[in-house]
mmCIF file of C-alpha atoms in Angstrom:
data_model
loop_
_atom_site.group_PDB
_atom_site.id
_atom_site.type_symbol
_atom_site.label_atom_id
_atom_site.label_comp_id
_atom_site.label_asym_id
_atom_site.label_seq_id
_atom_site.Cartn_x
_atom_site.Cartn_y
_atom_site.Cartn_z
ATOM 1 C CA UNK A 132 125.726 -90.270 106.068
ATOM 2 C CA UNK A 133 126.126 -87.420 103.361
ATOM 3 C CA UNK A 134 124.956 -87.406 99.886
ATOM 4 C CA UNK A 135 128.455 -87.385 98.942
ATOM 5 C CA UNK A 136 128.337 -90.987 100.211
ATOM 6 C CA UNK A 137 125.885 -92.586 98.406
ATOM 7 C CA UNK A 138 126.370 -95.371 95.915
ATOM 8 C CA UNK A 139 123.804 -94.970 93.696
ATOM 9 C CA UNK A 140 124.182 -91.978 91.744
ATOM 10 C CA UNK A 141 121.019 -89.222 91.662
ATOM 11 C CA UNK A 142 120.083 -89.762 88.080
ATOM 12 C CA UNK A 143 119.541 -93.142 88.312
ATOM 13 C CA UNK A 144 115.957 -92.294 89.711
ATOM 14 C CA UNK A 145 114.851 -90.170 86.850
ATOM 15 C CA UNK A 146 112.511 -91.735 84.134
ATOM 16 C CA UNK A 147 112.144 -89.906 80.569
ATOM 17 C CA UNK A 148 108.902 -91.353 78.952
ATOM 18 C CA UNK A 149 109.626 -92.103 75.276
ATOM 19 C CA UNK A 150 107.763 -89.671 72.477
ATOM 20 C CA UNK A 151 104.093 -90.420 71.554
ATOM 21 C CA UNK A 152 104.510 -91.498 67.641
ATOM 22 C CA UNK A 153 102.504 -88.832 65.616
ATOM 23 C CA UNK A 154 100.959 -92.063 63.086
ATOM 24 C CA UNK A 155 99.588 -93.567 66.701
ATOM 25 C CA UNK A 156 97.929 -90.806 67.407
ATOM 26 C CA UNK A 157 96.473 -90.056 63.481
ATOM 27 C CA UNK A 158 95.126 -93.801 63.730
ATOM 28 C CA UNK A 159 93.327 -92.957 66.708
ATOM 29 C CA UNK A 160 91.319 -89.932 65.498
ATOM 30 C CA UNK A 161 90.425 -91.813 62.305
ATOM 31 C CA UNK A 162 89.092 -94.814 64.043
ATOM 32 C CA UNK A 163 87.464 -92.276 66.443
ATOM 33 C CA UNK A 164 85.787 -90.469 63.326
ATOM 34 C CA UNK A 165 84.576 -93.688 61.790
ATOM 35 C CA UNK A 166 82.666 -94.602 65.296
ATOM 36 C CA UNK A 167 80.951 -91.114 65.320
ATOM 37 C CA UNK A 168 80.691 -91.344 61.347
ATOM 38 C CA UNK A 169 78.750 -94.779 61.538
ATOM 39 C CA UNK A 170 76.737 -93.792 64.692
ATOM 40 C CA UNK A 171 75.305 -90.410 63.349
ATOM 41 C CA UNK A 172 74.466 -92.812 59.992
ATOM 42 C CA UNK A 173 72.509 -95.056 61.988
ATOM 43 C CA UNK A 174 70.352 -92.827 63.923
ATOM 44 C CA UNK A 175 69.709 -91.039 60.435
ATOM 45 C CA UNK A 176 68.468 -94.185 58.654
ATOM 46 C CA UNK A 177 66.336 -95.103 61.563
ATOM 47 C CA UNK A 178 64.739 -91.366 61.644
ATOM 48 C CA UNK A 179 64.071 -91.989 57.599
ATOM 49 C CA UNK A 180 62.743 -95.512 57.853
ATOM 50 C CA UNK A 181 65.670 -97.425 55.422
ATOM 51 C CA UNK A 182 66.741 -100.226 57.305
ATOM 52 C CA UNK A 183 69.981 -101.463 56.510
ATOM 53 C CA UNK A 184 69.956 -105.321 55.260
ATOM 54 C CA UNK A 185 73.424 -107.721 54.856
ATOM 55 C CA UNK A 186 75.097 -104.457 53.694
ATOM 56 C CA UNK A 187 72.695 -103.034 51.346
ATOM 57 C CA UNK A 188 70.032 -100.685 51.781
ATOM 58 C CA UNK A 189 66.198 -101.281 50.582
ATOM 59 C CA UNK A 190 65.593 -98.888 48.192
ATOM 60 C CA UNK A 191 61.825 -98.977 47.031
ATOM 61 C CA UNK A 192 61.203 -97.593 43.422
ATOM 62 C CA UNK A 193 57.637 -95.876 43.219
ATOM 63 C CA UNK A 194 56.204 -96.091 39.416
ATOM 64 C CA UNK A 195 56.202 -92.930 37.517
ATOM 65 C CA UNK A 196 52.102 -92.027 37.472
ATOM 66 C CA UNK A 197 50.395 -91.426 34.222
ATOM 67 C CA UNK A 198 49.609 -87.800 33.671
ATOM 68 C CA UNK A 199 45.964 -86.727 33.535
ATOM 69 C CA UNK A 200 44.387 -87.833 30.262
ATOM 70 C CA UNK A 201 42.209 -85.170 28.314
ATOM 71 C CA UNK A 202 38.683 -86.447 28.650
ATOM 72 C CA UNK A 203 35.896 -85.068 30.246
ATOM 73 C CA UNK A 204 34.788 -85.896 33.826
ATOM 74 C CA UNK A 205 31.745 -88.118 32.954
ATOM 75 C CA UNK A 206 34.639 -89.925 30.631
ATOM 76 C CA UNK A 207 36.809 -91.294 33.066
ATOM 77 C CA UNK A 208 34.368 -94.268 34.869
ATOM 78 C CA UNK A 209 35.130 -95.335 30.657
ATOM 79 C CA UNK A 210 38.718 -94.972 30.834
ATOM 80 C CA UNK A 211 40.933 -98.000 32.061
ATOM 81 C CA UNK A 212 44.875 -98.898 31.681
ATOM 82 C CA UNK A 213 44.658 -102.309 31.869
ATOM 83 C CA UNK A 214 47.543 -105.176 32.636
ATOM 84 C CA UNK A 215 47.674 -108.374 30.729
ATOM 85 C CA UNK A 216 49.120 -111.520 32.546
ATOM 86 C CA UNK A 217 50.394 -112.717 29.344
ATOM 87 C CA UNK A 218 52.858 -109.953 28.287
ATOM 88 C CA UNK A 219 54.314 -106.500 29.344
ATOM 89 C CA UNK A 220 52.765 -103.579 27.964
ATOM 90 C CA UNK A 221 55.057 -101.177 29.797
ATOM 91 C CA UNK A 222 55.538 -99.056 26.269
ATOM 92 C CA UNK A 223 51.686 -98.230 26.286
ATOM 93 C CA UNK A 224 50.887 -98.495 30.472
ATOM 94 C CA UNK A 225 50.128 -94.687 30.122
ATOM 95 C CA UNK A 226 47.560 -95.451 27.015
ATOM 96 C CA UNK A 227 44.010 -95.373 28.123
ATOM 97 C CA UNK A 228 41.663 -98.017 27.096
ATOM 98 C CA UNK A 229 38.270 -98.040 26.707
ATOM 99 C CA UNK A 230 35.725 -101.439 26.193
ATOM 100 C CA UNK A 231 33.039 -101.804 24.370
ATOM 101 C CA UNK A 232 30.577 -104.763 23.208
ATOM 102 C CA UNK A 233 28.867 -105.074 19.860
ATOM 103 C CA UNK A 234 25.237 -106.199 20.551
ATOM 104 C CA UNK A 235 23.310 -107.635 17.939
ATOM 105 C CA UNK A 236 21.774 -110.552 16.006
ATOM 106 C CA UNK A 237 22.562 -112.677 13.440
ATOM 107 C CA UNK A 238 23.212 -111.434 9.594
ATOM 108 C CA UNK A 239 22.501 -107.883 11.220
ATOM 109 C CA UNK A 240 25.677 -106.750 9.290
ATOM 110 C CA UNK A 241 27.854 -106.934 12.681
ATOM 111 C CA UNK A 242 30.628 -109.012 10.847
ATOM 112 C CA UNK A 243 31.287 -106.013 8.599
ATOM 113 C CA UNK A 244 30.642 -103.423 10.960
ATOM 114 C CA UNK A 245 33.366 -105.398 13.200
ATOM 115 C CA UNK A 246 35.286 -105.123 10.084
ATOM 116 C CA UNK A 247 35.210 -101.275 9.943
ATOM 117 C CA UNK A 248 36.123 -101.315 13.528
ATOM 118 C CA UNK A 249 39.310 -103.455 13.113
ATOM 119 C CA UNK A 250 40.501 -101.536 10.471
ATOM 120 C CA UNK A 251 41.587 -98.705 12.656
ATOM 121 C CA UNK A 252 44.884 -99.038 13.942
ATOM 122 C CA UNK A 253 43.649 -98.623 17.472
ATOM 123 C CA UNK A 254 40.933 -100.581 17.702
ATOM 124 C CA UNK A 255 40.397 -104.825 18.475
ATOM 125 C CA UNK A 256 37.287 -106.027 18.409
ATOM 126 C CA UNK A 257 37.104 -109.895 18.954
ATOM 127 C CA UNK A 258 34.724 -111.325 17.018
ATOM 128 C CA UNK A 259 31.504 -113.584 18.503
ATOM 129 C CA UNK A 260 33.581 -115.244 21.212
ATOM 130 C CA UNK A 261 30.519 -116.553 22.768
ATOM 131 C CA UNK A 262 29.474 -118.457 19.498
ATOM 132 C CA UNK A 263 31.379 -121.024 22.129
ATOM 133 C CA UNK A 264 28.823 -122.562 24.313
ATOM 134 C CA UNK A 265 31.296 -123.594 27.538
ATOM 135 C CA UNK A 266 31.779 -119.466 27.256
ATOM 136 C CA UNK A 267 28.107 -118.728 28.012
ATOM 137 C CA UNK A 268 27.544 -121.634 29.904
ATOM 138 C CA UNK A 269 26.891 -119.330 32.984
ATOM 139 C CA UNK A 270 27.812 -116.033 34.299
ATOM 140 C CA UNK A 271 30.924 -116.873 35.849
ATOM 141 C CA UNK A 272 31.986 -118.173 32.964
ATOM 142 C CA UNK A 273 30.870 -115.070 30.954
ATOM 143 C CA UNK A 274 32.432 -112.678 33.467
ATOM 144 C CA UNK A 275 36.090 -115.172 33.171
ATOM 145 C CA UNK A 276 36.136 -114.314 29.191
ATOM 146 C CA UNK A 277 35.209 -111.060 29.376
ATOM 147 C CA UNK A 278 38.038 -110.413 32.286
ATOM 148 C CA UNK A 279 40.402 -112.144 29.845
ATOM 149 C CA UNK A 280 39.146 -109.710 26.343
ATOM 150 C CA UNK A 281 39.393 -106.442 28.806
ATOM 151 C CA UNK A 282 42.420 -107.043 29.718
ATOM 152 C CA UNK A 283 43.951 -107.351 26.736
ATOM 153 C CA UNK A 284 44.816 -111.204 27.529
ATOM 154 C CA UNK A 285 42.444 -112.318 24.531
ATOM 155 C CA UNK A 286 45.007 -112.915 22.002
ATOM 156 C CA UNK A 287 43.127 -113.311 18.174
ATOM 157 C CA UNK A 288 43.772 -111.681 14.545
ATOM 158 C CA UNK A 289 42.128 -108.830 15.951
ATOM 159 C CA UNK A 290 45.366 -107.916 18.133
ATOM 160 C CA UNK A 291 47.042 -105.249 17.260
ATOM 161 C CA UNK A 292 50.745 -104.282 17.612
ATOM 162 C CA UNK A 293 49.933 -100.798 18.207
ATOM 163 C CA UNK A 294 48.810 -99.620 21.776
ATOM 164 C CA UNK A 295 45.384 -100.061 22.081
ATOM 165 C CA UNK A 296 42.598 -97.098 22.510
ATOM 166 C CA UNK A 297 39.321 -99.836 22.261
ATOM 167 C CA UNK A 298 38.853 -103.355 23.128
ATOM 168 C CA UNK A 299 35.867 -105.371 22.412
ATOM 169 C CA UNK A 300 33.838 -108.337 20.997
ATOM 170 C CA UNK A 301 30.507 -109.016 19.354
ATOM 171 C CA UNK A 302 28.063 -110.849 20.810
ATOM 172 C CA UNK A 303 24.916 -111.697 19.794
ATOM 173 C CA UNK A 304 21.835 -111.851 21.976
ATOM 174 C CA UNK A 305 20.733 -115.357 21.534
ATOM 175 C CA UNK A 306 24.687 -116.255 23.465
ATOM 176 C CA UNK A 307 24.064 -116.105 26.925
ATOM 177 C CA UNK A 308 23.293 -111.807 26.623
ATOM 178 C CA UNK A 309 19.586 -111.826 27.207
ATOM 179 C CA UNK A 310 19.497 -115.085 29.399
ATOM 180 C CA UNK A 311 21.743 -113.477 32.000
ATOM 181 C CA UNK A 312 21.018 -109.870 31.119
ATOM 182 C CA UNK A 313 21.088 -108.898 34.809
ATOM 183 C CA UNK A 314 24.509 -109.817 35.659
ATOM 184 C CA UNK A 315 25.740 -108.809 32.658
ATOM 185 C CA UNK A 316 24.156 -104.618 33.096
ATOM 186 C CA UNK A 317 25.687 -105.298 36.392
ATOM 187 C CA UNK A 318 28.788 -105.969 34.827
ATOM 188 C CA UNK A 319 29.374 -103.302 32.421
ATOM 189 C CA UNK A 320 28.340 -100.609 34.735
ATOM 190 C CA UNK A 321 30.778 -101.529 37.463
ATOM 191 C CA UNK A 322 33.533 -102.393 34.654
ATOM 192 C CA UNK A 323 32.675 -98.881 32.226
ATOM 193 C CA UNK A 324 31.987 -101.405 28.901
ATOM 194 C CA UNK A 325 29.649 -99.437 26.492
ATOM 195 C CA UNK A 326 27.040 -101.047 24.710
ATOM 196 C CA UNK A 327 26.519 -100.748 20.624
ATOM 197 C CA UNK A 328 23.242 -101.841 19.367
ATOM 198 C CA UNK A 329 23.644 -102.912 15.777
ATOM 199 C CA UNK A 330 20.520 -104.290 13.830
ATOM 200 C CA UNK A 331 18.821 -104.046 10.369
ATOM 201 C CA UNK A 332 16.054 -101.584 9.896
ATOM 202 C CA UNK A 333 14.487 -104.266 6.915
ATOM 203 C CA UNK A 334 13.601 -107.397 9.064
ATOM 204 C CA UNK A 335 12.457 -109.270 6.621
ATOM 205 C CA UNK A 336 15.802 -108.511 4.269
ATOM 206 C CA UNK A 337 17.208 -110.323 7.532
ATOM 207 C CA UNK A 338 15.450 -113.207 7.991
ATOM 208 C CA UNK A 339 15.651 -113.863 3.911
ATOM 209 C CA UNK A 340 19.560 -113.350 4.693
ATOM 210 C CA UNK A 341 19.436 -116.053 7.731
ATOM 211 C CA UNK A 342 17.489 -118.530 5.302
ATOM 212 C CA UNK A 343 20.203 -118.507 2.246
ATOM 213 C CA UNK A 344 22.967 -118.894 5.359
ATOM 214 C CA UNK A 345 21.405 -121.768 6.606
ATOM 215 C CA UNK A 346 20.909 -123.189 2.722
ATOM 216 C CA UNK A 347 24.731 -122.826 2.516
ATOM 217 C CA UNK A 348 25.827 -124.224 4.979
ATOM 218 C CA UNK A 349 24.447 -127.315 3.753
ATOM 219 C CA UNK A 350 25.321 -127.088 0.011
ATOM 220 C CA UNK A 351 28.495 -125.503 0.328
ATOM 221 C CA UNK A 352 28.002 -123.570 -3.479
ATOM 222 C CA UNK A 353 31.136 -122.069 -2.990
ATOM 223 C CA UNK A 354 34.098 -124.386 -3.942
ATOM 224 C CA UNK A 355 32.037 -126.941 -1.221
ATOM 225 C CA UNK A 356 33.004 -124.607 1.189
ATOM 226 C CA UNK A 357 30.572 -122.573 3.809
ATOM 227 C CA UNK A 358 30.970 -118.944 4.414
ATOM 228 C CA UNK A 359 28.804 -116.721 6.505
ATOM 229 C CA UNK A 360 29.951 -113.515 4.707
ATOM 230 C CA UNK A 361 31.277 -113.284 1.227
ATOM 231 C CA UNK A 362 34.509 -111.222 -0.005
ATOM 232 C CA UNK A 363 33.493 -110.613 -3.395
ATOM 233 C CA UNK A 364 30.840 -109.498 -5.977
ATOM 234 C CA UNK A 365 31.188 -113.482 -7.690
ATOM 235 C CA UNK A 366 30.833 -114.844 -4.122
ATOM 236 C CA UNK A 367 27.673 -112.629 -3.705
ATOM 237 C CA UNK A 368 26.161 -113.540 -7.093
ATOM 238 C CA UNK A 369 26.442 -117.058 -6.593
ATOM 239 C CA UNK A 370 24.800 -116.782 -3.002
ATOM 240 C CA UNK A 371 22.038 -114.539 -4.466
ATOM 241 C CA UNK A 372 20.850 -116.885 -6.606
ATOM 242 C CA UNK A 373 19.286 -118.440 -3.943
ATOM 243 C CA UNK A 374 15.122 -118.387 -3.683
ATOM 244 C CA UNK A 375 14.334 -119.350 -0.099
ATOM 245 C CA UNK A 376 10.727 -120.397 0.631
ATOM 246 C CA UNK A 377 8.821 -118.574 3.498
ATOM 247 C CA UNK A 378 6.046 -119.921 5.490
ATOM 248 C CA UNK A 379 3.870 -116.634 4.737
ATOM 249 C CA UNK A 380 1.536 -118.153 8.073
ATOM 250 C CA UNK A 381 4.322 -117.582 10.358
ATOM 251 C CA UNK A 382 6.014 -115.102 8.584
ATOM 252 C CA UNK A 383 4.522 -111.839 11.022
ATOM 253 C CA UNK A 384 4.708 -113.690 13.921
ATOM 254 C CA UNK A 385 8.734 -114.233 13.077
ATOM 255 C CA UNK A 386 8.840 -110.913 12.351
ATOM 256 C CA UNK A 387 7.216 -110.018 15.537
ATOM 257 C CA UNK A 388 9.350 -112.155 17.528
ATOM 258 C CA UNK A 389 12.409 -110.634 15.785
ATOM 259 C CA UNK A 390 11.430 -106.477 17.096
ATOM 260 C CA UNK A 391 10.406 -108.367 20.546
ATOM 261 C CA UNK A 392 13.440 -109.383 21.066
ATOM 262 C CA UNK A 393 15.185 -106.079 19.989
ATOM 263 C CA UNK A 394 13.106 -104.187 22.386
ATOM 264 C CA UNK A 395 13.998 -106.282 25.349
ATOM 265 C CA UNK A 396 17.740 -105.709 24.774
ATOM 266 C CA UNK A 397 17.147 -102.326 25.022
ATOM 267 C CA UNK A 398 15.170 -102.155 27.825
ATOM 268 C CA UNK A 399 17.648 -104.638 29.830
ATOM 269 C CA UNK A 400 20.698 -102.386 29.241
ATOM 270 C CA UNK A 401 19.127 -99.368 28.884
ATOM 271 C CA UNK A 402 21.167 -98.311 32.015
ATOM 272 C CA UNK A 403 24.168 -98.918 30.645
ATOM 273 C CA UNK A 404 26.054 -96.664 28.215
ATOM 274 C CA UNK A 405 25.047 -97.577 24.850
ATOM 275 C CA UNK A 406 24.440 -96.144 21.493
ATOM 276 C CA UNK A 407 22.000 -97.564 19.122
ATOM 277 C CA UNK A 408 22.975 -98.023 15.080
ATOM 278 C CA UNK A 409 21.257 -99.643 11.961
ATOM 279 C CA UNK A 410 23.156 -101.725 9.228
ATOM 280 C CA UNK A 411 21.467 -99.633 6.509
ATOM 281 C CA UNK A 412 22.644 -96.114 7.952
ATOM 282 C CA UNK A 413 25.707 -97.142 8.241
ATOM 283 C CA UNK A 414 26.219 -98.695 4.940
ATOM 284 C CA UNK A 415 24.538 -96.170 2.588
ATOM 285 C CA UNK A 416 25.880 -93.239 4.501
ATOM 286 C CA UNK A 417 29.731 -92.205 4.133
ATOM 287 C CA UNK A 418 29.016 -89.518 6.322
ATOM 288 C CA UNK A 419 27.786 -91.729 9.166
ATOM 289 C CA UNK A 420 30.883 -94.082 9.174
ATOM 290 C CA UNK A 421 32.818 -91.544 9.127
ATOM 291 C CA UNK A 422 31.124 -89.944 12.264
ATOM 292 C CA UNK A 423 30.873 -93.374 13.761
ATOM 293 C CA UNK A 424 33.889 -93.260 15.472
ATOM 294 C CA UNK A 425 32.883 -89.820 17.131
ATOM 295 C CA UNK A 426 29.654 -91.326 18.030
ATOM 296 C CA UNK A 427 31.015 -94.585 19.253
ATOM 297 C CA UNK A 428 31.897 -94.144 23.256
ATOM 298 C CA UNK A 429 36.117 -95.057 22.581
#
């Protein structure tokens, strides 16, 4: 049969596919650019180390270091930037420090010279913290207070709201200083503490001084009160009328015992970094406390 025969007309077998929408295709591409977008991100964060975490990324902020302080090079085993436990000192982290310890005896002046110490804005010193036997009672315990002073975590009247340049204490060598003198040298060598040797050139002017503190302590001429140093010429008068008797038998020997005992100290922390003062020089001369602080290792 012909063509002209057919039923079904010739058009009836021609399909016309329907026009792509442009927005299909745009939504394509973009999700397309959003793969490669997150992949390339990916292999760049692995490269760099930051591993992405729920969403965020770990960002790890490095402390801004101190610049170089201006000290010399045998100055900076001295030098510390300590940081308390008990409070932030973030405004003064870049403040160096430096530790000291006041050696001495008793009525050797060292609660005065303390005195001229504290009075610089800069500078804490203590007081006799070991006066506390459970302080001294051995060298662990030593070390644990003196850990706790250094690192500014020894709060007293001696704190100052200032940053700190100096930190110390007194301590007398009849506490715990000569008794475990070796672990204590050890101690300030590996922690840079500097010694200052304060004692009185007049021994016998000392041990008359030791004899009227013991006499008031038990009759408490002042008001019934006892004080180890006085605050005013009346206070002195009153003290200084005092006559103690000496035993004239044992009175060299004392003495004796007294420049012994000196002389040990030295020799024990003679290693250390130390400077050596008297209570007389520094009193009379104006000129020496004013050059004590250049003297003084702070």
């Amino acid at each position: 049969m012909g063509d002209e025969h057919s039923l079904i007309p010739k058009d009836s077998f021609v399909f016309k596919l329907p026009k792509k929408s442009p927005l299909v295709l745009r939504t394509v591409v973009l999700l397309f650019v959003m793969v490669c977008t997150v992949y390339i991100c990916s292999i760049c964060l692995k490269q760099i180390g930051v591993v992405p975490s729920a969403g965020f990324l770990n960002v790890e902020v490095f402390e801004r270091p101190c610049p170089e302080p201006n000290i010399q090079p045998w100055d900076i085993p001295y030098v510390h930037y300590p940081k308390p436990k008990t409070y932030s000192r973030e405004e003064c982290s870049c403040n160096p420090v430096r530790y000291f310890a006041i050696l001495s005896m008793q009525r050797s002046g060292s609660g005065w010279f303390e005195t001229l110490l504290n009075n610089h804005t800069n500078i804490s010193s203590n007081g006799e913290i070991f006066s506390v036997k459970d302080r001294r009672a051995n060298a662990s315990t030593i070390f644990e207070t003196l850990d706790k002073v250094y690192n500014l975590d020894w709060l007293s009247s001696a704190s100052k709201n200032e940053c700190t340049s100096a930190v110390g204490l007194k301590w007398m060598l009849n506490q715990g200083l000569m008794k475990n003198h070796e672990e204590i040298v050890e101690y300030f060598k590996t922690r840079g503490v500097s010694a200052i040797f304060l004692f009185r050139r007049n021994l016998l002017r000392r041990m008359i001084s030791v004899l009227a503190n013991s006499y008031d302590r038990d009759a408490k001429p002042l008001n019934g009160t006892h004080k180890s140093h006085v605050h005013s010429p009346k206070e002195a008068e009153i003290l200084a009328r005092y006559k103690p008797l000496i035993n004239t038998s044992l009175l060299i020997p004392d003495l004796k015992q007294v420049q012994e005992m000196t002389s040990k100290a030295l020799a024990y922390f003679n290693t250390t970094r130390h400077i050596f003062l008297y209570y007389e020089d520094v009193v009379k001369n104006r000129t020496v406390r004013t050059l004590v602080f250049h003297k003084v290792p702070f």
